[in-house]
XYZ file of C-alpha atoms in Angstrom:
655
model
C -78.439 -77.841 223.502
C -81.999 -76.765 222.745
C -81.095 -73.068 222.990
C -78.074 -73.598 220.713
C -80.255 -75.102 217.985
C -82.759 -72.257 218.178
C -79.949 -69.693 218.018
C -78.343 -71.386 215.005
C -81.634 -71.267 213.091
C -83.117 -67.980 214.269
C -80.032 -65.734 214.221
C -79.946 -65.502 210.387
C -83.738 -64.998 210.329
C -83.529 -62.141 212.830
C -80.707 -60.512 210.855
C -82.645 -60.896 207.593
C -85.695 -59.167 209.089
C -83.658 -56.281 210.490
C -81.642 -55.754 207.288
C -84.765 -56.082 205.137
C -87.184 -53.886 207.064
C -84.799 -51.370 208.605
C -81.940 -51.371 206.109
C -82.543 -47.740 205.213
C -82.083 -46.788 208.875
C -79.082 -48.923 209.789
C -77.326 -48.251 206.460
C -74.950 -50.450 204.507
C -72.518 -51.040 207.335
C -75.316 -51.923 209.711
C -76.869 -54.363 207.226
C -73.697 -56.299 206.518
C -72.570 -56.186 210.155
C -75.726 -57.712 211.584
C -76.101 -60.389 208.886
C -72.428 -61.382 208.931
C -72.475 -61.425 212.735
C -75.600 -63.603 212.816
C -74.364 -66.120 210.228
C -70.943 -66.126 211.876
C -72.607 -66.966 215.207
C -74.554 -69.795 213.539
C -71.320 -71.054 212.010
C -69.426 -71.085 215.337
C -72.296 -72.822 217.125
C -72.663 -75.358 214.295
C -69.012 -76.315 214.588
C -69.425 -76.545 218.353
C -72.367 -78.926 217.922
C -70.316 -80.929 215.400
C -67.466 -81.113 217.923
C -69.797 -82.338 220.681
C -71.472 -84.849 218.400
C -68.287 -86.419 217.037
C -65.544 -85.828 219.596
C -67.633 -85.186 222.683
C -69.758 -88.297 222.421
C -73.084 -86.430 222.442
C -76.080 -88.493 221.391
C -78.391 -87.496 218.496
C -81.416 -85.480 219.584
C -84.971 -85.505 218.242
C -86.729 -82.443 219.666
C -90.271 -81.177 219.204
C -90.239 -77.380 219.415
C -93.808 -76.412 218.628
C -97.017 -78.222 217.709
C -98.748 -76.231 215.023
C -101.867 -78.385 214.620
C -103.305 -81.853 215.282
C -105.874 -83.249 212.847
C -107.258 -86.791 213.139
C -104.160 -87.797 215.052
C -101.789 -86.278 212.466
C -99.359 -84.003 214.297
C -97.966 -81.000 212.426
C -94.898 -79.828 214.299
C -91.755 -77.765 214.175
C -88.846 -79.799 215.470
C -85.150 -80.619 215.154
C -83.440 -83.902 214.376
C -79.786 -83.269 215.155
C -77.602 -86.251 214.300
C -74.266 -86.515 212.532
C -75.751 -86.104 209.069
C -77.468 -82.927 210.258
C -74.431 -81.408 211.983
C -72.218 -82.021 208.958
C -74.713 -80.187 206.747
C -75.096 -77.397 209.318
C -71.342 -76.841 209.420
C -71.010 -76.793 205.629
C -74.013 -74.513 205.057
C -73.056 -71.942 207.684
C -69.337 -71.869 206.831
C -69.867 -71.366 203.093
C -72.629 -68.838 203.794
C -70.321 -66.969 206.194
C -67.626 -66.716 203.513
C -70.188 -65.574 200.927
C -71.485 -62.884 203.292
C -67.987 -61.443 203.759
C -67.292 -61.639 200.015
C -70.533 -59.795 199.271
C -69.195 -56.604 200.907
C -66.702 -56.284 198.056
C -68.786 -57.647 195.201
C -71.961 -55.630 195.881
C -70.122 -52.510 197.059
C -71.686 -50.156 194.515
C -75.084 -51.838 194.172
C -78.121 -49.760 195.254
C -79.808 -52.928 196.580
C -76.982 -53.628 199.051
C -79.120 -54.000 202.194
C -81.799 -55.974 200.382
C -79.221 -58.443 199.092
C -77.814 -59.087 202.567
C -81.341 -59.612 203.854
C -82.026 -62.187 201.141
C -78.859 -64.234 201.603
C -79.329 -64.318 205.367
C -82.915 -65.487 204.835
C -81.557 -68.115 202.432
C -79.277 -69.443 205.175
C -82.196 -69.648 207.619
C -84.294 -71.548 205.062
C -81.584 -74.127 204.407
C -80.962 -74.649 208.111
C -84.672 -75.264 208.683
C -84.567 -77.847 205.908
C -81.543 -79.816 207.111
C -82.472 -79.673 210.816
C -86.109 -80.753 210.381
C -87.410 -83.909 212.028
C -90.614 -84.146 210.027
C -91.887 -83.850 206.474
C -93.923 -80.699 207.136
C -90.897 -78.690 208.222
C -88.843 -80.276 205.438
C -91.404 -79.005 202.940
C -91.360 -75.542 204.525
C -87.575 -75.312 204.153
C -87.831 -76.821 200.681
C -90.231 -74.139 199.498
C -88.465 -71.355 201.399
C -85.136 -71.933 199.622
C -87.066 -71.979 196.353
C -88.750 -68.666 197.143
C -85.536 -66.916 198.185
C -83.685 -68.284 195.154
C -86.453 -66.752 193.011
C -85.841 -63.390 194.675
C -82.071 -63.648 194.347
C -81.896 -64.887 190.754
C -84.111 -61.959 189.792
C -82.334 -59.556 192.160
C -81.490 -57.203 189.285
C -85.166 -57.032 188.351
C -84.692 -54.322 185.733
C -82.975 -56.857 183.480
C -85.378 -58.861 181.335
C -82.971 -61.805 181.333
C -82.978 -61.884 185.137
C -86.776 -61.879 185.306
C -86.934 -64.640 182.704
C -84.362 -66.680 184.657
C -86.086 -66.441 188.026
C -89.467 -67.257 186.471
C -87.886 -70.244 184.744
C -86.383 -71.466 188.020
C -89.695 -70.991 189.795
C -91.759 -72.886 187.208
C -89.333 -75.791 186.773
C -89.152 -76.237 190.526
C -92.935 -76.225 190.706
C -92.902 -79.324 188.499
C -90.513 -81.081 190.846
C -92.299 -79.848 193.955
C -95.605 -81.213 192.684
C -94.082 -84.697 192.732
C -92.498 -83.980 196.099
C -95.751 -83.001 197.818
C -97.486 -86.034 196.289
C -94.725 -88.157 197.804
C -95.320 -86.582 201.226
C -99.071 -87.183 200.808
C -98.350 -90.841 200.020
C -96.195 -91.076 203.165
C -99.099 -89.771 205.244
C -101.570 -92.091 203.502
C -99.552 -95.226 204.280
C -98.120 -94.315 207.700
C -100.498 -91.713 209.133
C -97.555 -89.599 210.278
C -95.220 -86.796 209.198
C -92.548 -87.610 211.778
C -89.352 -89.123 210.369
C -88.852 -91.628 213.180
C -92.420 -92.931 212.932
C -92.304 -93.181 209.140
C -88.915 -94.893 209.093
C -90.140 -97.361 211.710
C -92.970 -98.422 209.386
C -90.809 -98.651 206.242
C -90.864 -102.439 206.057
C -94.646 -102.546 206.425
C -95.120 -99.931 203.706
C -92.758 -101.836 201.388
C -95.083 -104.859 201.647
C -98.076 -102.882 200.362
C -99.126 -101.965 196.840
C -101.276 -99.285 195.281
C -102.922 -98.964 191.876
C -101.614 -95.780 190.295
C -103.669 -96.616 187.219
C -106.553 -99.115 187.250
C -105.158 -102.613 186.886
C -101.553 -101.442 187.318
C -100.359 -102.087 190.888
C -97.194 -100.376 192.143
C -95.180 -101.141 195.205
C -96.072 -98.445 197.734
C -92.461 -97.738 198.706
C -91.384 -97.451 195.067
C -94.147 -94.930 194.438
C -93.207 -92.859 197.510
C -89.482 -92.847 196.713
C -89.899 -91.942 193.038
C -92.286 -89.096 193.869
C -89.884 -87.746 196.488
C -87.020 -88.041 194.005
C -88.947 -85.983 191.442
C -88.742 -83.186 193.999
C -85.001 -83.802 194.309
C -84.672 -83.646 190.512
C -86.070 -80.123 190.572
C -84.077 -78.788 193.522
C -80.815 -80.564 192.638
C -81.240 -79.861 188.912
C -81.215 -83.385 187.522
C -82.127 -83.943 183.882
C -84.655 -83.171 182.530
C -85.435 -80.609 185.284
C -81.964 -79.089 185.060
C -82.691 -76.188 182.727
C -83.136 -73.538 185.420
C -79.675 -73.858 186.954
C -77.469 -72.337 184.190
C -79.867 -69.398 183.842
C -79.606 -68.737 187.575
C -76.272 -67.103 186.707
C -78.304 -63.960 186.037
C -78.173 -63.305 189.768
C -75.138 -61.694 191.430
C -72.107 -63.999 191.775
C -72.328 -64.399 195.590
C -75.734 -66.001 195.269
C -74.467 -68.232 192.470
C -71.922 -69.567 194.955
C -74.523 -69.968 197.693
C -77.141 -71.687 195.506
C -74.671 -73.968 193.733
C -72.349 -74.859 196.585
C -74.091 -75.317 199.897
C -77.790 -74.578 199.837
C -80.543 -75.106 197.319
C -79.005 -77.583 194.891
C -77.715 -79.811 197.680
C -81.183 -80.043 199.240
C -82.221 -82.915 196.982
C -79.032 -84.885 197.680
C -79.463 -84.396 201.423
C -83.141 -85.365 201.264
C -82.489 -88.701 199.525
C -79.690 -89.491 201.992
C -81.997 -88.628 204.904
C -84.648 -90.910 203.390
C -82.225 -93.837 203.027
C -84.412 -95.995 205.351
C -87.108 -95.701 202.677
C -85.010 -95.975 199.516
C -83.294 -99.143 200.733
C -86.631 -100.921 200.424
C -87.017 -100.119 196.714
C -84.395 -101.303 194.240
C -86.559 -99.905 191.434
C -86.414 -96.393 192.874
C -82.650 -96.686 193.357
C -82.281 -97.775 189.730
C -84.243 -94.677 188.633
C -81.995 -92.492 190.814
C -78.757 -93.906 189.409
C -79.882 -93.653 185.774
C -80.961 -90.018 186.127
C -77.713 -89.218 187.921
C -75.580 -90.900 185.261
C -77.303 -89.007 182.439
C -76.827 -85.707 184.259
C -73.202 -86.373 185.237
C -71.980 -87.075 181.703
C -74.219 -85.157 179.335
C -74.385 -81.954 181.366
C -70.596 -82.028 181.668
C -70.287 -82.045 177.889
C -72.173 -78.746 177.751
C -69.476 -77.094 179.835
C -66.991 -77.563 176.981
C -68.782 -75.114 174.667
C -69.728 -72.423 177.206
C -67.988 -69.044 176.999
C -69.541 -67.329 180.024
C -67.176 -67.891 182.954
C -70.028 -68.436 185.407
C -71.940 -70.778 183.108
C -68.915 -73.063 182.765
C -68.889 -73.418 186.549
C -72.679 -73.838 186.547
C -72.549 -76.806 184.165
C -69.792 -78.195 186.348
C -72.258 -78.053 189.239
C -74.857 -79.925 187.207
C -72.355 -82.656 186.424
C -71.107 -82.970 190.013
C -74.672 -83.161 191.313
C -75.106 -86.032 188.883
C -72.113 -87.751 190.495
C -73.703 -87.395 193.926
C -77.009 -88.736 192.623
C -75.283 -91.765 191.097
C -73.729 -92.486 194.487
C -77.166 -92.295 196.110
C -78.516 -94.787 193.582
C -75.623 -97.119 194.373
C -76.564 -96.991 198.089
C -73.277 -95.168 198.768
C -75.087 -92.389 200.648
C -72.009 -91.557 202.702
C -69.952 -91.072 199.529
C -72.628 -88.739 198.130
C -72.661 -86.601 201.290
C -68.853 -86.604 201.505
C -68.614 -85.371 197.912
C -71.341 -82.832 198.702
C -69.162 -81.503 201.528
C -65.908 -81.235 199.553
C -67.772 -79.924 196.505
C -69.306 -77.146 198.619
C -65.841 -75.788 199.388
C -64.208 -75.955 195.969
C -67.335 -75.010 194.030
C -67.936 -71.952 196.217
C -64.259 -71.145 195.685
C -64.585 -71.373 191.888
C -67.678 -69.182 191.799
C -66.181 -66.550 194.064
C -62.930 -66.625 192.074
C -64.964 -66.145 188.901
C -66.638 -63.188 190.602
C -63.224 -61.770 191.495
C -62.265 -61.924 187.809
C -65.577 -60.334 186.813
C -64.984 -57.435 189.231
C -61.490 -56.857 187.843
C -62.784 -57.088 184.262
C -65.515 -54.496 184.918
C -68.240 -57.163 184.806
C -67.089 -58.800 181.593
C -67.926 -62.527 181.740
C -66.873 -63.801 178.289
C -63.701 -65.896 178.694
C -62.827 -65.196 175.046
C -62.216 -61.576 176.057
C -59.835 -62.448 178.882
C -56.425 -64.130 178.950
C -53.127 -63.500 180.688
C -54.780 -62.308 183.907
C -52.420 -64.378 186.053
C -49.850 -61.612 186.534
C -52.482 -59.052 187.528
C -54.383 -61.205 190.049
C -52.010 -63.650 191.781
C -54.283 -64.531 194.727
C -57.269 -65.161 192.476
C -55.028 -67.182 190.156
C -53.659 -69.556 192.802
C -56.986 -70.050 194.550
C -58.650 -70.724 191.176
C -55.962 -73.280 190.419
C -56.627 -75.039 193.734
C -60.376 -75.048 193.035
C -59.880 -76.393 189.509
C -57.528 -79.135 190.687
C -59.983 -80.149 193.405
C -62.794 -80.231 190.853
C -60.957 -82.632 188.529
C -59.878 -84.806 191.475
C -56.142 -84.091 191.262
C -54.299 -86.382 193.706
C -54.170 -84.988 197.223
C -56.968 -82.444 196.890
C -60.339 -82.781 198.622
C -62.037 -83.624 195.336
C -59.581 -86.468 194.774
C -60.689 -88.343 197.875
C -64.409 -87.747 197.455
C -64.713 -88.260 193.693
C -62.349 -91.222 193.393
C -64.010 -93.155 196.181
C -67.452 -92.256 194.857
C -66.528 -93.691 191.458
C -65.035 -96.768 193.103
C -68.276 -97.264 195.034
C -70.282 -97.108 191.804
C -67.865 -99.579 190.173
C -68.302 -102.066 192.997
C -72.072 -101.611 193.280
C -72.928 -103.913 190.380
C -72.776 -106.957 192.635
C -75.968 -106.031 194.478
C -78.306 -106.285 191.501
C -79.354 -104.636 188.219
C -75.802 -105.112 186.922
C -76.280 -103.484 183.500
C -77.689 -100.296 184.985
C -74.786 -99.956 187.381
C -72.142 -100.652 184.754
C -73.651 -97.963 182.487
C -73.611 -95.551 185.438
C -69.983 -96.436 186.142
C -69.021 -95.824 182.524
C -70.803 -92.443 182.587
C -69.050 -91.152 185.711
C -65.722 -92.535 184.461
C -65.930 -90.722 181.121
C -67.145 -87.665 182.982
C -63.737 -87.425 184.646
C -62.081 -86.673 181.290
C -64.806 -84.173 180.376
C -64.529 -82.404 183.746
C -60.773 -81.941 183.402
C -61.159 -80.664 179.837
C -63.777 -77.954 180.458
C -62.280 -76.925 183.820
C -58.834 -76.213 182.449
C -60.183 -74.844 179.184
C -61.725 -72.089 181.290
C -58.645 -71.763 183.515
C -56.208 -71.408 180.623
C -58.413 -69.030 178.618
C -58.829 -66.761 181.652
C -55.379 -66.771 183.235
C -52.926 -67.836 180.511
C -52.230 -67.105 176.865
C -52.472 -63.775 175.123
C -54.330 -60.845 176.652
C -57.564 -60.436 174.683
C -59.207 -57.643 176.693
C -59.309 -54.031 175.465
C -56.689 -51.486 176.545
C -59.042 -49.672 178.899
C -59.808 -52.858 180.818
C -56.153 -53.885 180.872
C -55.087 -50.544 182.313
C -57.329 -51.035 185.366
C -56.633 -54.728 186.018
C -55.504 -55.439 189.583
C -56.173 -57.835 192.441
C -59.509 -57.431 194.177
C -59.879 -56.088 197.779
C -59.266 -58.208 200.878
C -62.997 -58.744 201.484
C -62.944 -60.700 198.221
C -59.583 -62.454 198.488
C -59.825 -63.540 202.156
C -62.891 -65.747 201.518
C -61.042 -67.207 198.512
C -58.105 -68.205 200.707
C -60.399 -69.516 203.462
C -62.223 -71.726 200.948
C -59.008 -72.803 199.214
C -57.658 -74.315 202.446
C -60.408 -76.966 202.875
C -60.537 -77.467 199.096
C -56.917 -78.509 199.275
C -56.590 -80.251 202.626
C -59.877 -81.329 204.206
C -60.006 -84.687 202.450
C -56.919 -85.936 204.309
C -58.587 -85.559 207.707
C -62.162 -86.518 206.928
C -62.181 -89.300 204.324
C -61.465 -92.129 206.754
C -63.910 -91.157 209.531
C -66.739 -90.069 207.212
C -66.665 -92.983 204.764
C -65.176 -95.865 206.726
C -65.271 -94.845 210.381
C -69.002 -95.055 211.009
C -69.325 -91.268 211.194
C -73.009 -91.159 210.264
C -74.060 -93.888 212.688
C -77.810 -94.492 212.482
C -78.417 -91.291 210.496
C -77.959 -93.255 207.261
C -79.365 -96.748 206.823
C -77.974 -99.185 204.258
C -79.226 -102.734 203.889
C -76.289 -105.042 204.665
C -76.161 -106.760 201.283
C -76.029 -103.371 199.545
C -73.384 -101.718 201.745
C -70.817 -101.008 199.051
C -68.778 -98.650 201.249
C -68.329 -101.395 203.838
C -67.060 -103.611 201.016
C -64.519 -100.962 199.958
C -63.610 -100.327 203.579
C -62.327 -103.880 203.899
C -59.408 -102.824 201.694
C -58.993 -99.282 203.048
C -55.415 -98.432 204.027
C -55.762 -94.733 204.729
C -55.519 -91.621 202.535
C -51.845 -92.160 201.786
C -52.585 -95.662 200.563
C -55.204 -94.302 198.174
C -52.788 -91.630 196.972
C -49.912 -94.036 196.278
C -52.114 -96.367 194.258
C -54.032 -93.737 192.320
C -51.798 -94.015 189.254
C -53.080 -97.584 188.802
C -56.685 -96.424 188.358
C -58.411 -95.303 185.132
C -59.779 -92.269 187.000
C -56.296 -90.796 187.362
C -55.337 -91.311 183.722
C -58.627 -89.941 182.414
C -58.227 -86.814 184.558
C -54.650 -86.363 183.359
C -55.804 -87.001 179.793
C -58.400 -84.249 180.029
C -55.834 -81.890 181.555
C -53.267 -82.721 178.858
C -55.875 -82.189 176.132
C -56.696 -78.761 177.564
C -52.989 -77.877 177.669
C -52.525 -78.901 174.046
C -55.667 -77.198 172.698
C -55.588 -73.945 174.652
C -51.901 -73.345 175.381
C -49.829 -75.115 172.716
C -52.223 -75.051 169.728
C -54.895 -72.399 170.401
C -55.740 -72.426 166.670
C -57.097 -75.986 166.807
C -60.403 -75.482 168.706
C -61.812 -73.312 165.886
C -60.831 -75.933 163.289
C -62.349 -78.747 165.342
C -65.534 -76.718 165.775
C -65.828 -76.275 161.993
C -65.434 -80.016 161.402
C -68.023 -81.079 163.979
C -70.437 -78.205 163.546
C -73.502 -80.402 163.994
C -72.280 -81.749 167.326
C -71.220 -78.263 168.414
C -74.673 -76.864 167.615
C -76.291 -79.694 169.566
C -74.212 -78.817 172.616
C -74.553 -75.075 172.094
C -78.343 -75.435 171.967
C -78.165 -77.526 175.168
C -79.707 -80.617 173.530
C -82.690 -78.410 172.581
C -84.268 -78.733 176.032
C -84.981 -75.005 176.173
C -86.589 -75.150 172.735
C -88.734 -78.074 173.830
C -89.884 -76.354 177.005
C -90.214 -72.789 175.714
C -91.335 -73.354 172.121
C -93.090 -76.601 172.959
C -94.780 -76.863 176.339
C -94.856 -73.135 177.138
C -95.999 -72.205 173.621
C -98.722 -74.871 173.714
C -99.854 -73.569 177.076
C -100.010 -70.017 175.770
C -101.804 -71.250 172.639
C -104.458 -73.043 174.670
C -104.825 -69.984 176.895
C -105.183 -67.693 173.877
C -107.825 -69.986 172.323
C -109.811 -70.126 175.554
C -109.539 -66.354 175.872
C -110.715 -65.647 172.330
C -113.417 -68.313 171.981
C -114.384 -68.868 175.583
C -113.976 -65.493 177.212
C -114.417 -62.997 174.385
C -116.948 -64.874 172.204
C -118.967 -67.038 174.594
C -118.844 -65.225 177.942
C -118.447 -61.602 176.854
C -120.107 -61.892 173.457
C -122.990 -64.338 173.934
C -123.721 -64.351 177.661
C -122.855 -60.860 178.872
C -123.140 -58.604 175.829
C -125.685 -60.907 174.161
C -128.023 -60.740 177.150
C -127.605 -56.995 177.397
C -128.316 -56.544 173.676
C -131.392 -58.793 173.850
C -132.795 -56.837 176.775
C -132.105 -53.619 174.895
C -133.914 -54.826 171.783
C -136.875 -56.095 173.799
C -137.030 -52.784 175.615
C -136.998 -51.004 172.255
C -140.021 -53.021 171.105
C -141.893 -52.496 174.359
C -141.129 -48.805 174.225
C -142.974 -48.557 170.882
C -146.134 -49.887 172.576
C -146.135 -46.999 175.037
C -147.435 -44.307 172.607
C -149.403 -42.196 175.149
C -152.607 -42.157 172.980
C -155.864 -43.339 174.578
C -157.209 -45.006 171.446
C -154.048 -47.183 171.239
C -154.615 -48.549 174.727
C -158.346 -49.032 174.078
C -157.555 -50.957 170.884
C -155.047 -53.155 172.740
C -157.647 -53.879 175.450
C -160.265 -54.879 172.860
C -157.807 -57.207 171.091
C -156.785 -58.755 174.404
C -160.409 -59.235 175.552
C -161.354 -60.797 172.202
C -158.445 -63.275 172.461
C -159.406 -64.163 176.041
C -163.083 -64.781 175.119
C -162.008 -66.867 172.152
C -159.833 -69.000 174.387
C -162.740 -69.583 176.817
C -165.125 -70.599 174.013
C -162.542 -72.869 172.341
C -161.635 -74.799 175.523
C -165.089 -74.846 177.077
């Protein structure tokens, strides 16, 4: 299988290099053909590896490919750890990327950077595969930084737009904050274990958990808690958890295909995957898990609220991503790692579907993104309409959809997690994800109704050209709608209760909440028939009914409600003032300090006193000395007499 793994990883890299360096020679067709072919090959091989691993009985493999360096016994390698967690991520990443590549042919059809875009998204796929297939922290960090770099390039793809440049710089800087914690966490791993290899580090987890370290003098911390919190800070940046979430909505400045790729299957899921991969470490620190679940709960509920007031079609879906990532993080904190990864998988399908459907609408609307200028599009775009409906239903967890199985069981896992300690924290997290169900249904169908139903609010010119998008756009929508609707039925039992992950995920027995739920598991049909007895179902239906009432039956009410709660609306519209804090606070202070150092340190002290001051002093001294060089003999004779007199006087005085 060694050659299969190399092909899966290197095929997108090869295609990215060819499309990037020789795109002008191979042309548009050549660029999309080679990148789609390469990612398609990776996708087919990934599903083959998944088949062998699950149905074929193949054992997990830990392979060292290349030793880069050895320093004091510390091995720095490139290698693959291919277990069931890895193959599930490989299949999801390559399939969603394959659909996005095909979709891009239609969306970027008229863009002058066509070949460059295909090169970037293929490179993005390579970077994510390197991350999920790594067997050591060095390669993990390489993939981690690579997806960050390519996301920077893609968010700012339209580099002539100031907003795009601001957005990619924002994403880059915020992720640097998270990555600083992440690399400190890796350094702590090396300090306590002397290794970068996963297997070696995990084998020493219990020993590390028994040690302590003084972060501040006189303040000892448990070593494992320190490692896990530092690693999670990295996850907060990549997976956009509050307060490091601010870059994700602005990433909508990039073309829609990359919005789908970043938000569905690649960069933002990296943090969720990393924490699940590090479960053998996190299970030894209840403090770190409590931090994870609190951050996730805050993100899940409060970021969802922001989706209610957004009017940009892509930003509504972006805030949905923030909220759903919060759900996954809460599951990680509850030790329900399998539930987090299962929701990651289903979310990848329906979130990619929603982004690509939004892009289909944007194409038809001549790149108009304001949902207040849409309405009644259903009759013009039937395929986009029905696939959007499937994606929206999956997002709110409508019974029978993929999101129903993953979200409902995730919430149930959080509800039942209180029995393994820190009860108050877990109950607050449960309340947050429960209320988030209502909020999700409200903002999802607010967008859906404003776009596809009601009166037509676009101008006559736009209306006259409205029609369904080409097959290269609609086929990926249909291909993503199928798993969004049906995949939960076939996967929920094996993935959550059938021991799918095996040893890839470690959960301490007393904290195994999914095993506790599994004792009462009666199959997907059993969950479906009892869903009406759960608060999750009624909250979802309540949010849907509220959206129907406000945006179909009484469309005049939202404006009146906004006027009555203007303060709350402004708070949400200003995104809790996080941008003001970071831009007008931290960034402004940084610029202020830099300006002060420039004016007083550089201009006054260095340039003024040291450089120019020295030069001026030398010039003045030279001017004085120049006056002494008169060229007259009597002047020199007089100077010699004065000098000789002073010398004789000195000899007599000190004799």
